[in-house]
C-alpha positions as a Python dict, from the first residue, in 0.01 Angstrom:
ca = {
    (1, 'X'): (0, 0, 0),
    (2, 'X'): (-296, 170, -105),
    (3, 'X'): (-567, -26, -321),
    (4, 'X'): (-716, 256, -563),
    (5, 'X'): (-600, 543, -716),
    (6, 'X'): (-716, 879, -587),
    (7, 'X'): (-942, 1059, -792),
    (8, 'X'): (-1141, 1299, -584),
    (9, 'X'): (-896, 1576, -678),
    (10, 'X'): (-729, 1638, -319),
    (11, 'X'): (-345, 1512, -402),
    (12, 'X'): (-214, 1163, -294),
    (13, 'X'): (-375, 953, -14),
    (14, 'X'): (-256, 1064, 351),
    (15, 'X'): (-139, 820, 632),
    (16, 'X'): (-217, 944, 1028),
    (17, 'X'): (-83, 787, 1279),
    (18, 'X'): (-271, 678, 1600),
    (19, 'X'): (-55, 835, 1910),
    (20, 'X'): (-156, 576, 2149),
    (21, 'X'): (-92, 217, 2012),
    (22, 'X'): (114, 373, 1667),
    (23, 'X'): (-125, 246, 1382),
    (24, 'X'): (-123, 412, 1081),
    (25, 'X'): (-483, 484, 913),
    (26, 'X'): (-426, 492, 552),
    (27, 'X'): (-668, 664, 325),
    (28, 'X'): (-648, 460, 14),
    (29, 'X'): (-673, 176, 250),
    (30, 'X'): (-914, 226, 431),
    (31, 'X'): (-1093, 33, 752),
    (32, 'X'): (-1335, -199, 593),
    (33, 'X'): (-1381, -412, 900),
    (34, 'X'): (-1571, -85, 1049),
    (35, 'X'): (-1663, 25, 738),
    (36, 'X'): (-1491, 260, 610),
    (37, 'X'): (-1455, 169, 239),
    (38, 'X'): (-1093, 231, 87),
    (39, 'X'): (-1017, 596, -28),
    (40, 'X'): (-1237, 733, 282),
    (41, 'X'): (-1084, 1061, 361),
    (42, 'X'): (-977, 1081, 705),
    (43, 'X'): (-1186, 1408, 731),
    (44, 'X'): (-1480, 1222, 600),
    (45, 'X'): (-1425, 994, 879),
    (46, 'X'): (-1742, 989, 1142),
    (47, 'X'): (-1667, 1125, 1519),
    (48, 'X'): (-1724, 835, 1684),
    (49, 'X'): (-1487, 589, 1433),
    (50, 'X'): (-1226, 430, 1662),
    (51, 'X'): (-878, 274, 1632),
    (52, 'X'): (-971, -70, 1545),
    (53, 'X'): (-665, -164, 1756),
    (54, 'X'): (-690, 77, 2101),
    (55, 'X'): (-1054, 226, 2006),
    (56, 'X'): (-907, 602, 2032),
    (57, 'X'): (-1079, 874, 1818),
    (58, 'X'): (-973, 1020, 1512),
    (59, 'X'): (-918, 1298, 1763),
    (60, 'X'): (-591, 1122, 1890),
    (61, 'X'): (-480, 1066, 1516),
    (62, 'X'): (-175, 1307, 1359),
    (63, 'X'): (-63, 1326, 1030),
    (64, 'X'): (247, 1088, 930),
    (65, 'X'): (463, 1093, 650),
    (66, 'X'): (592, 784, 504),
    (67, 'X'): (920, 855, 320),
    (68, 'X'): (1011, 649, 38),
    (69, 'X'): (1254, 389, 60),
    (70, 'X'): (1550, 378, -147),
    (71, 'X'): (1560, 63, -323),
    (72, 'X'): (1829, -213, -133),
    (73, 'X'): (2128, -361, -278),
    (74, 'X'): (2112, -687, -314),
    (75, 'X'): (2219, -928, -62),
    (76, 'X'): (2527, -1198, -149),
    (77, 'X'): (2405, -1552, -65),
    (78, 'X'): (2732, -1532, 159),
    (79, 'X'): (2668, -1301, 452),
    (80, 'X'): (2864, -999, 417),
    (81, 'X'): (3167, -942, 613),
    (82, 'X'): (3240, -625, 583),
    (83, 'X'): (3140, -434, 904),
    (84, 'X'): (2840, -231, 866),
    (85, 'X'): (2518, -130, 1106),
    (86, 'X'): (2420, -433, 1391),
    (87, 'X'): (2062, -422, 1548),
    (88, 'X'): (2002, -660, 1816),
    (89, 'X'): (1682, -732, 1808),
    (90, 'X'): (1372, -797, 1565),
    (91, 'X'): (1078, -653, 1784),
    (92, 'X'): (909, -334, 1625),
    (93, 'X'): (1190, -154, 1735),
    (94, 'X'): (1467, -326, 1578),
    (95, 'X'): (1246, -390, 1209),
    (96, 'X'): (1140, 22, 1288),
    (97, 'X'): (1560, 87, 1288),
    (98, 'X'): (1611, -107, 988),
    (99, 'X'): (1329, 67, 789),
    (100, 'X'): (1475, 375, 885),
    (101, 'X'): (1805, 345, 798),
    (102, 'X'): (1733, 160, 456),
    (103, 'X'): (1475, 455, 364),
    (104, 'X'): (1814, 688, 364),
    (105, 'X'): (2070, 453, 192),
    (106, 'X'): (2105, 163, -35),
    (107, 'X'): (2397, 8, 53),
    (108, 'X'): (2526, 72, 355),
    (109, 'X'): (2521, -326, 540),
    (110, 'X'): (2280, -417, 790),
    (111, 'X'): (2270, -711, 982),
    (112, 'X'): (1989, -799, 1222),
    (113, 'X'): (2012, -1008, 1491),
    (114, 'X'): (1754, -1220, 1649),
    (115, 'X'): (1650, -1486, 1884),
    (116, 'X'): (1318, -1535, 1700),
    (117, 'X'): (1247, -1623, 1375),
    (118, 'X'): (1234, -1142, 1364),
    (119, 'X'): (841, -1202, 1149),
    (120, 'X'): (683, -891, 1169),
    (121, 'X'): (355, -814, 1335),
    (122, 'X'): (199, -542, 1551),
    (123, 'X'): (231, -638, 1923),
    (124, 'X'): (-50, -438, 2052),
    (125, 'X'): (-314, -649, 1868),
    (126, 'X'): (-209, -965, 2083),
    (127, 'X'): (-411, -804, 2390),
    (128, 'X'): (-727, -836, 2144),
    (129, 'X'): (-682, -1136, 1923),
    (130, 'X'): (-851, -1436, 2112),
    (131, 'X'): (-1188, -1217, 2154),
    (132, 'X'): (-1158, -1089, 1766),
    (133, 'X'): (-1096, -1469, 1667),
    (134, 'X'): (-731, -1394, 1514),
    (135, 'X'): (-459, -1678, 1489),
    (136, 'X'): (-79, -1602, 1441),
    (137, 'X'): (-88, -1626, 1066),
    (138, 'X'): (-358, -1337, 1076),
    (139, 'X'): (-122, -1152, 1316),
    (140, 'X'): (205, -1158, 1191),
    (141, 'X'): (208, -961, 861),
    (142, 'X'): (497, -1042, 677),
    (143, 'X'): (778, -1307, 737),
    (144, 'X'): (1137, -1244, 885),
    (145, 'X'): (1290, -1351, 559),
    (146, 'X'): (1045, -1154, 343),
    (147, 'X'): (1111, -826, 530),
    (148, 'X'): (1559, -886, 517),
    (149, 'X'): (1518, -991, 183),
    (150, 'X'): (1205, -654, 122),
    (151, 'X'): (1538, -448, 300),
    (152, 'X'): (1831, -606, 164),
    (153, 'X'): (1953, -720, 489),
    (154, 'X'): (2071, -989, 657),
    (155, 'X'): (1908, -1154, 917),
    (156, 'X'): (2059, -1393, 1146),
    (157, 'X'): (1712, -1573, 1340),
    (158, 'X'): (1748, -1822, 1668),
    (159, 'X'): (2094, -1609, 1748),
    (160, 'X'): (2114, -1467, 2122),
    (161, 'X'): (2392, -1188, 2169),
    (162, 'X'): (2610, -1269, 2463),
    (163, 'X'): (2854, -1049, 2481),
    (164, 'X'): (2982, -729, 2380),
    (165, 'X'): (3306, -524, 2335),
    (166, 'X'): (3236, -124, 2288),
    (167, 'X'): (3630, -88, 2241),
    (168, 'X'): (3652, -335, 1970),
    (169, 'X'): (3335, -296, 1814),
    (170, 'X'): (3233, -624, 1837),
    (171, 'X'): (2924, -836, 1949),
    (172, 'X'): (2970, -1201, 2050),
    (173, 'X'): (2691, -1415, 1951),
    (174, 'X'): (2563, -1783, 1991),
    (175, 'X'): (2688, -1783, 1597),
    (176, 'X'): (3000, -1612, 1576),
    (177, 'X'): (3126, -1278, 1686),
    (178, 'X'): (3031, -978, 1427),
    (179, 'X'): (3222, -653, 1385),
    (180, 'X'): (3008, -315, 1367),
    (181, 'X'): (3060, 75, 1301),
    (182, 'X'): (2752, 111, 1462),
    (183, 'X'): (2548, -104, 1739),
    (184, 'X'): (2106, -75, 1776),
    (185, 'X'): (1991, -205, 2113),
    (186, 'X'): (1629, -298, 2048),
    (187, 'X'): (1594, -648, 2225),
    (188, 'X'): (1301, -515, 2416),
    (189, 'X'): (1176, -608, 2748),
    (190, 'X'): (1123, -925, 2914),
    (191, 'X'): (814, -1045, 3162),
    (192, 'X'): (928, -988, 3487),
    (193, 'X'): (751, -1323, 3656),
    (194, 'X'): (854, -1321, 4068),
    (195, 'X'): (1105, -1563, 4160),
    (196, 'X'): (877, -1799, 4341),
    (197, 'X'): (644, -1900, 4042),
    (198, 'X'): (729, -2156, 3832),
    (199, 'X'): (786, -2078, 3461),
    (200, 'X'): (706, -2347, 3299),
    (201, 'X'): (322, -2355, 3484),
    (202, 'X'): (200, -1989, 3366),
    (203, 'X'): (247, -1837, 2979),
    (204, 'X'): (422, -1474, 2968),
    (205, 'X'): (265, -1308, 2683),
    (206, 'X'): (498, -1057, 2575),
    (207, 'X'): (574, -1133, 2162),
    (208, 'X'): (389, -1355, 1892),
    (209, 'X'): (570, -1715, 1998),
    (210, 'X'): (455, -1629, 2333),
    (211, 'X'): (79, -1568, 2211),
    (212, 'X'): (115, -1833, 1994),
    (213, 'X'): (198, -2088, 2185),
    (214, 'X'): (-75, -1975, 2439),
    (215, 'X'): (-342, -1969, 2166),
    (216, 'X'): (-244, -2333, 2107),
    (217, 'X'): (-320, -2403, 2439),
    (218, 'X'): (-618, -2232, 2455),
    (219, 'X'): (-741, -2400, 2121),
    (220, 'X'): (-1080, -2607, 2157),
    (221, 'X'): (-1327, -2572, 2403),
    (222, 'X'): (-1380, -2287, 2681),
    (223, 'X'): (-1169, -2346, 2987),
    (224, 'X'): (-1106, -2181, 3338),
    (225, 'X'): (-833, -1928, 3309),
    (226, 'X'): (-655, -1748, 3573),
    (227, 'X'): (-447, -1444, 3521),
    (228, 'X'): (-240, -1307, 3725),
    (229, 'X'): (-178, -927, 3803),
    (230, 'X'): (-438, -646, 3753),
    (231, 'X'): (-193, -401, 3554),
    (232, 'X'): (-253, -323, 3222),
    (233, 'X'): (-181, -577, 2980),
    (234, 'X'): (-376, -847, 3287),
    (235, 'X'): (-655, -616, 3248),
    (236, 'X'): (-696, -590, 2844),
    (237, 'X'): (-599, -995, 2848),
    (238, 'X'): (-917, -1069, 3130),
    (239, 'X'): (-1133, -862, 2907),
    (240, 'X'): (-990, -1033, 2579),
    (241, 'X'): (-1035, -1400, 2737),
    (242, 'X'): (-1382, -1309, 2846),
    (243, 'X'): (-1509, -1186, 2477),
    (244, 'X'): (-1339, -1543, 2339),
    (245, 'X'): (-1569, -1719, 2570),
    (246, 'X'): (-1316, -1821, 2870),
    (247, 'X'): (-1406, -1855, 3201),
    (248, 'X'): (-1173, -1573, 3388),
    (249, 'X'): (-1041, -1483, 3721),
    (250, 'X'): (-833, -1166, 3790),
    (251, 'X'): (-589, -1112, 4080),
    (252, 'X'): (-442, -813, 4173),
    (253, 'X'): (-250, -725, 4492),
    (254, 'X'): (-462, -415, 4580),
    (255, 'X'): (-832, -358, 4613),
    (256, 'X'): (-856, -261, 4267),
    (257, 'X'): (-726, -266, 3928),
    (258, 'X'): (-497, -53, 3869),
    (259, 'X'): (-430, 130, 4174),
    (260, 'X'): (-97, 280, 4073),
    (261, 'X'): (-256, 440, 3762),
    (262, 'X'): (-604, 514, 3815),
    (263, 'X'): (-788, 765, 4063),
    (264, 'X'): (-1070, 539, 4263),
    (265, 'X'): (-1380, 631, 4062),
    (266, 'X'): (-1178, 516, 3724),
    (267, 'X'): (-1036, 189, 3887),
    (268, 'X'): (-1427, 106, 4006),
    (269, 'X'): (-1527, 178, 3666),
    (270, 'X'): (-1316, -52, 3545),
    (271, 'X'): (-1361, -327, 3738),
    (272, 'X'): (-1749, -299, 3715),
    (273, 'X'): (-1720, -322, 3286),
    (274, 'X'): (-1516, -653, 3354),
    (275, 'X'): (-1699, -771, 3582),
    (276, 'X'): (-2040, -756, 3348),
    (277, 'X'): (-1809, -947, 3113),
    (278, 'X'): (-1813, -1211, 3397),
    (279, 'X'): (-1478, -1135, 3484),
    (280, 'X'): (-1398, -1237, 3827),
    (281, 'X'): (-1148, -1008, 4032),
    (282, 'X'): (-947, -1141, 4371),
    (283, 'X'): (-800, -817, 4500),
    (284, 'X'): (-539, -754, 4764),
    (285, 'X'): (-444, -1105, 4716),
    (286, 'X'): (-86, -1260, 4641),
    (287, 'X'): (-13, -1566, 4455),
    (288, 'X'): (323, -1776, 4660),
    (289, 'X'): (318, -2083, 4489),
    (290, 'X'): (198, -2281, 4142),
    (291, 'X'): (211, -2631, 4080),
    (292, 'X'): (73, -2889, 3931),
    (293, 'X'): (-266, -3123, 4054),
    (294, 'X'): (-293, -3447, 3953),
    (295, 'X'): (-594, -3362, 3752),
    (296, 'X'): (-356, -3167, 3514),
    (297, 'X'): (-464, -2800, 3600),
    (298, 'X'): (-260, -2574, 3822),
    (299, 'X'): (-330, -2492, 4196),
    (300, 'X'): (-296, -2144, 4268),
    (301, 'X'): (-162, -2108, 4672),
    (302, 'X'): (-178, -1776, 4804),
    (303, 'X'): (15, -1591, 5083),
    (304, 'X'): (-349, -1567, 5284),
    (305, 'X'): (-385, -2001, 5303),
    (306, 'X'): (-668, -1976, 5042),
    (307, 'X'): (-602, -2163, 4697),
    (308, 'X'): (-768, -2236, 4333),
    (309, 'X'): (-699, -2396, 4075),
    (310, 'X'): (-716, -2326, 3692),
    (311, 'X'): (-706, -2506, 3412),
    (312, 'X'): (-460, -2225, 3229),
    (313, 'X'): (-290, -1968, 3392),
    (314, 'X'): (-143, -1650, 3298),
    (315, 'X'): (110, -1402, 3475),
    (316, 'X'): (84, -1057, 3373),
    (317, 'X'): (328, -916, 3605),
    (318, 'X'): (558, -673, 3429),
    (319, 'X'): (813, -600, 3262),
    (320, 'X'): (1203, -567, 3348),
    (321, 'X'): (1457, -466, 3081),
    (322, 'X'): (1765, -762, 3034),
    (323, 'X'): (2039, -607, 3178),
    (324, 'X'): (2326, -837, 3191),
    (325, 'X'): (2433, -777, 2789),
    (326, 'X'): (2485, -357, 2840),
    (327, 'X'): (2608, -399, 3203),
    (328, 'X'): (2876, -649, 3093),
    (329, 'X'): (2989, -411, 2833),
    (330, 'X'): (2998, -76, 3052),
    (331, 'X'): (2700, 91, 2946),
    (332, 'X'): (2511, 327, 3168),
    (333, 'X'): (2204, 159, 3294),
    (334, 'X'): (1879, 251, 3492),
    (335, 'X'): (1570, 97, 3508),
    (336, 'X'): (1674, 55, 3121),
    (337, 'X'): (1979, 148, 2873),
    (338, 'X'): (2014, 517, 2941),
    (339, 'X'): (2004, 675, 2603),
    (340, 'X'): (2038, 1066, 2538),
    (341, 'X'): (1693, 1192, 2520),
    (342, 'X'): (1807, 1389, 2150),
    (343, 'X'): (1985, 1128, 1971),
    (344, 'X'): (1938, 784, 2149),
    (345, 'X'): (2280, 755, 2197),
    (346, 'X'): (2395, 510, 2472),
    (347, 'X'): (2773, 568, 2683),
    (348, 'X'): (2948, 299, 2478),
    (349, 'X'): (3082, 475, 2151),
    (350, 'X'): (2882, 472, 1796),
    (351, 'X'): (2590, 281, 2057),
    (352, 'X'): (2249, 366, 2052),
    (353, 'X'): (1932, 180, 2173),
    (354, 'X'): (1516, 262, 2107),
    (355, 'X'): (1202, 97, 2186),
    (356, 'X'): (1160, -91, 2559),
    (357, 'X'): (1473, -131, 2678),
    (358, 'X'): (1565, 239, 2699),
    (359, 'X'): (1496, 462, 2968),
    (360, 'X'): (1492, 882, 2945),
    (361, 'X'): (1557, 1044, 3288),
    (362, 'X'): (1537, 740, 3470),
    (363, 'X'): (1240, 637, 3377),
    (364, 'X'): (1126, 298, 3143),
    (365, 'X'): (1017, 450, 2774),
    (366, 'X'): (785, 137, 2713),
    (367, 'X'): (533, 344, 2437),
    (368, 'X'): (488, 208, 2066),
    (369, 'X'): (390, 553, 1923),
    (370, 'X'): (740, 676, 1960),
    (371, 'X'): (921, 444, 1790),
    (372, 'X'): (895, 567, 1487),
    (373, 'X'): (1003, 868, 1589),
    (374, 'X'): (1311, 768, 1764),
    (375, 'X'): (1400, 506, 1474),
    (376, 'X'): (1421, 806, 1236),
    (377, 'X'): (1664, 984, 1470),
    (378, 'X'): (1930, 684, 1531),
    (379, 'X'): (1908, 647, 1131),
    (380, 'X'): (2061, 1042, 1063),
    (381, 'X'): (2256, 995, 1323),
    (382, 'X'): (2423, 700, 1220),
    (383, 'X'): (2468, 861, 858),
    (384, 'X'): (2574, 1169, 1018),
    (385, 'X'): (2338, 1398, 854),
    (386, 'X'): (2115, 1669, 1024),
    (387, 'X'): (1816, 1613, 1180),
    (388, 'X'): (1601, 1798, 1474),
    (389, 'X'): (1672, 1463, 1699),
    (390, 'X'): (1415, 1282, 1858),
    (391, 'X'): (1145, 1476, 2112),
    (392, 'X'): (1053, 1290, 2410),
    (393, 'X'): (663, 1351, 2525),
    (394, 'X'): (443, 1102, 2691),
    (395, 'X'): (188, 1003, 2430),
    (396, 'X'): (-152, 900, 2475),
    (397, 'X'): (-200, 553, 2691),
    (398, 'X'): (-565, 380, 2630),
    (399, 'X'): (-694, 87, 2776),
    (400, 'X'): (-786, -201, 2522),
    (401, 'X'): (-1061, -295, 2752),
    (402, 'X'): (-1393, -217, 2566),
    (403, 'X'): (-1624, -254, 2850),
    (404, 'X'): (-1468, 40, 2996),
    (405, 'X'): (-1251, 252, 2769),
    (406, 'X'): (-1000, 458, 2977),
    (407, 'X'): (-714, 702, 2844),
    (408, 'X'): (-459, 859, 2985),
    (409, 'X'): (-336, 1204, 2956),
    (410, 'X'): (-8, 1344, 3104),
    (411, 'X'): (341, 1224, 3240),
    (412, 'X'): (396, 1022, 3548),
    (413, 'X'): (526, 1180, 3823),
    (414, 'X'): (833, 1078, 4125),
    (415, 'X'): (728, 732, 4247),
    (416, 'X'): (545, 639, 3946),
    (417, 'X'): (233, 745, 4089),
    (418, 'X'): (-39, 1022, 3857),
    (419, 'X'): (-82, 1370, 3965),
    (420, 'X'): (-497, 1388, 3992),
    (421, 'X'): (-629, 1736, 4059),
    (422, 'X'): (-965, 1761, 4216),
    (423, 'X'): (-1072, 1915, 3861),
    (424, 'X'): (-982, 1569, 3731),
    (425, 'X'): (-1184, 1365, 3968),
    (426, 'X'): (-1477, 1613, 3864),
    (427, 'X'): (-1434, 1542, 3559),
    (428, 'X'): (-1406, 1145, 3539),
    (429, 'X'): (-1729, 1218, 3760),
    (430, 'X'): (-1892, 1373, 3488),
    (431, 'X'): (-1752, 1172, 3209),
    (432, 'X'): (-1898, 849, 3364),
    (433, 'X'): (-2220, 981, 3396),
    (434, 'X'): (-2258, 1145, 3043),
    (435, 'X'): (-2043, 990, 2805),
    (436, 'X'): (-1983, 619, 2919),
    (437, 'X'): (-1591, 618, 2918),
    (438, 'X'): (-1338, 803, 3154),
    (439, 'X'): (-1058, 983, 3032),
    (440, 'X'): (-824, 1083, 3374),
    (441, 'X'): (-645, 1379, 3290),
    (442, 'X'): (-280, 1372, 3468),
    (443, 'X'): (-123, 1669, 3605),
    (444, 'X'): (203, 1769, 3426),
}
């Protein structure tokens, strides 16, 4: 909400969205932490001012309209029965979906399911907290129960969904079975940790209780922290452990960070700003086994003979989609819920899913910036009034890692692997010598 009233003579304060981690700059709100005092004009705003999230440029900033909500019936202190809208799932997605639908009608029932306590925070900040000196109250920005009760929704926390019935309309839950007329997938995606490594010796950071519980650990003095896989989120979380003061080994499987991403001269670049954070990187090196020394820390054996130990250790090893709820049920599936690229529809009937666990054309749609975007479409949908439908386009992907700033531009091609033109490596050459950052330009 903005702070002051505008009185420069230019209309209402404007919001602009940041198309690579989706936060929204507000003018009457400002940035005070870099400076820019509330009611600062994005216009006004300097060149070099970056996301205080990603660190993109204004440049990468669009305009975004906030529609306002229409104020929610009230709630009966006994949970409404009649069937109504059912979103699994109390991620960004799922709270986006709600907000969505509830800015177009009052009354219509909405019940969101969750196997968290659904608070609301902004997940791409937990790849920066430790360094910035955040703790989960800072983080999470409003409650579960303040948002269903903000909505006029019900919210149903520590409830997995376990089944469902696209012919009945029905999802079985670890609380009872509820009836829908319409069904939002948005559980997200889950850390995909290989079979071998044991669970209960490495934190998965991939939501708040996750982060939480890791900061927890973390609490106190500095300590000797492994993590494991050179992707992007082990990348921004080396860097982020570093700046908090840890003591921080890196291991990747290839030579260098990420290989499947980055032309050579970017991946080098990388790895040299972490390593001047003191960041220590094991490439081409494969973890088979954790366990636990008598010392309490946890020894690291890898498939070469060599070993380590660490006092924490973290796997950042990607992400899969759960599978076994929409496969159970029927629904098309592939490398995610398939969804129609225009209206997010899934196969099952009045079905629709957003956010991780989709994927468009066979491929993963794991981007915050769209969500928005995709939430608004399910919404008309679902009340069955017009609307353009959503527009898939691969958005701007930056690297949290300060000591090196790297964006990328473009879609991924077959294989998962980036198109580089020789252009492109002339340019990264040029951008590393000139302006400190690389920016690798993908092929479309």
């Amino acid at each position: 909400m903005s702070v002051i009233e505008p009185t420069d003579g230019l209309g209402p304060w404007k919001q602009f969205l940041c198309r690579a981690c989706g936060l929204i700059y507000d003018e009457g709100e400002g940035d005070p932490d870099s400076g820019l005092e509330p009611g600062t004009r994005f216009a006004d705003i300097p060149d070099d001012w970056a996301c205080p999230i990603c660190g993109v440029t204004k440049t990468d900033f669009e305009p975004y309209q906030r529609r306002a909500p229409v104020a929610p019936a009230a709630v009966p202190a006994i949970r409404q029965r009649r069937p109504g809208v059912v979103i699994v799932g109390a991620g960004l997605a799922g709270w986006s979906a709600a907000e969505a639908i509830r800015a177009e009608d009052a009354s219509l029932a909405i019940t969101l399911v969750t196997a968290c306590s659904g608070d609301v925070y902004h997940k791409p900040e937990l790849s920066v907290a430790l360094g910035r000196g955040l703790s989960p109250e800072k983080l999470r920005r409003e409650s579960g129960a303040e948002a269903a009760s903000r909505l006029g929704l019900t919210l149903m926390t520590d409830t997995v969904a376990i089944g469902l019935s696209p012919e009945r309309h029905s999802l079985r839950t670890t609380r009872g079975t509820l009836g829908y007329t319409h069904l939002v997938l948005a559980h997200g995606a889950r850390s995909a940790l290989p079979g071998h490594l044991d669970p209960s010796l490495c934190w998965r950071v991939n939501d708040l209780a996750a982060w939480s519980g890791m900061h927890a650990d973390l609490a106190g003095a500095p300590r000797d922290v492994t993590v494991i896989g050179a992707g992007m989120v082990g990348c921004e979380l080396a860097e982020d452990l570093a700046r908090a003061g840890h003591a921080v080994t890196l291991i990747g499987a290839a030579s260098l960070p990420l290989p499947e991403i980055l032309p050579e001269p970017a991946s080098r670049r990388l790895l040299a700003g972490l390593e001047g954070l003191g960041v220590i990187f094991r490439g081409n090196t494969l973890v088979s086994k954790l366990t636990r020394t008598a010392n309490g820390k946890v020894a690291l054996d890898f498939a070469d003979g060599a070993a380590m130990e660490a006092a924490t250790v973290i796997a950042a090893t990607g992400l899969a989609t759960p599978s076994r709820l929409v496969r159970g049920a029927g629904l098309a599936f592939d490398s995610g819920i398939v969804v129609d690229q225009a209206t997010l529809r899934t196969s099952g009937p009045d079905i629709y899913a957003l956010g991780d666990c989709i994927s468009i054309a066979g491929q993963p749609c794991r981007f915050i910036e769209p969500i928005g975007r995709q939430a608004e479409a399910i919404a008309f949908a679902i009340l069955g009034r017009d609307h353009s439908g959503y527009t898939h386009s691969a958005p701007v992907i930056r690297l949290k890692t300060r000591s090196a700033p790297i964006e990328l531009h473009g879609r991924p091609v077959a294989g998962a692997a980036w198109a580089i033109t020789e252009q492109t490596e002339h340019r990264l050459a040029m951008e590393q010598r000139h302006e400190g950052q690389v920016t690798a330009w993908l092929a479309a």
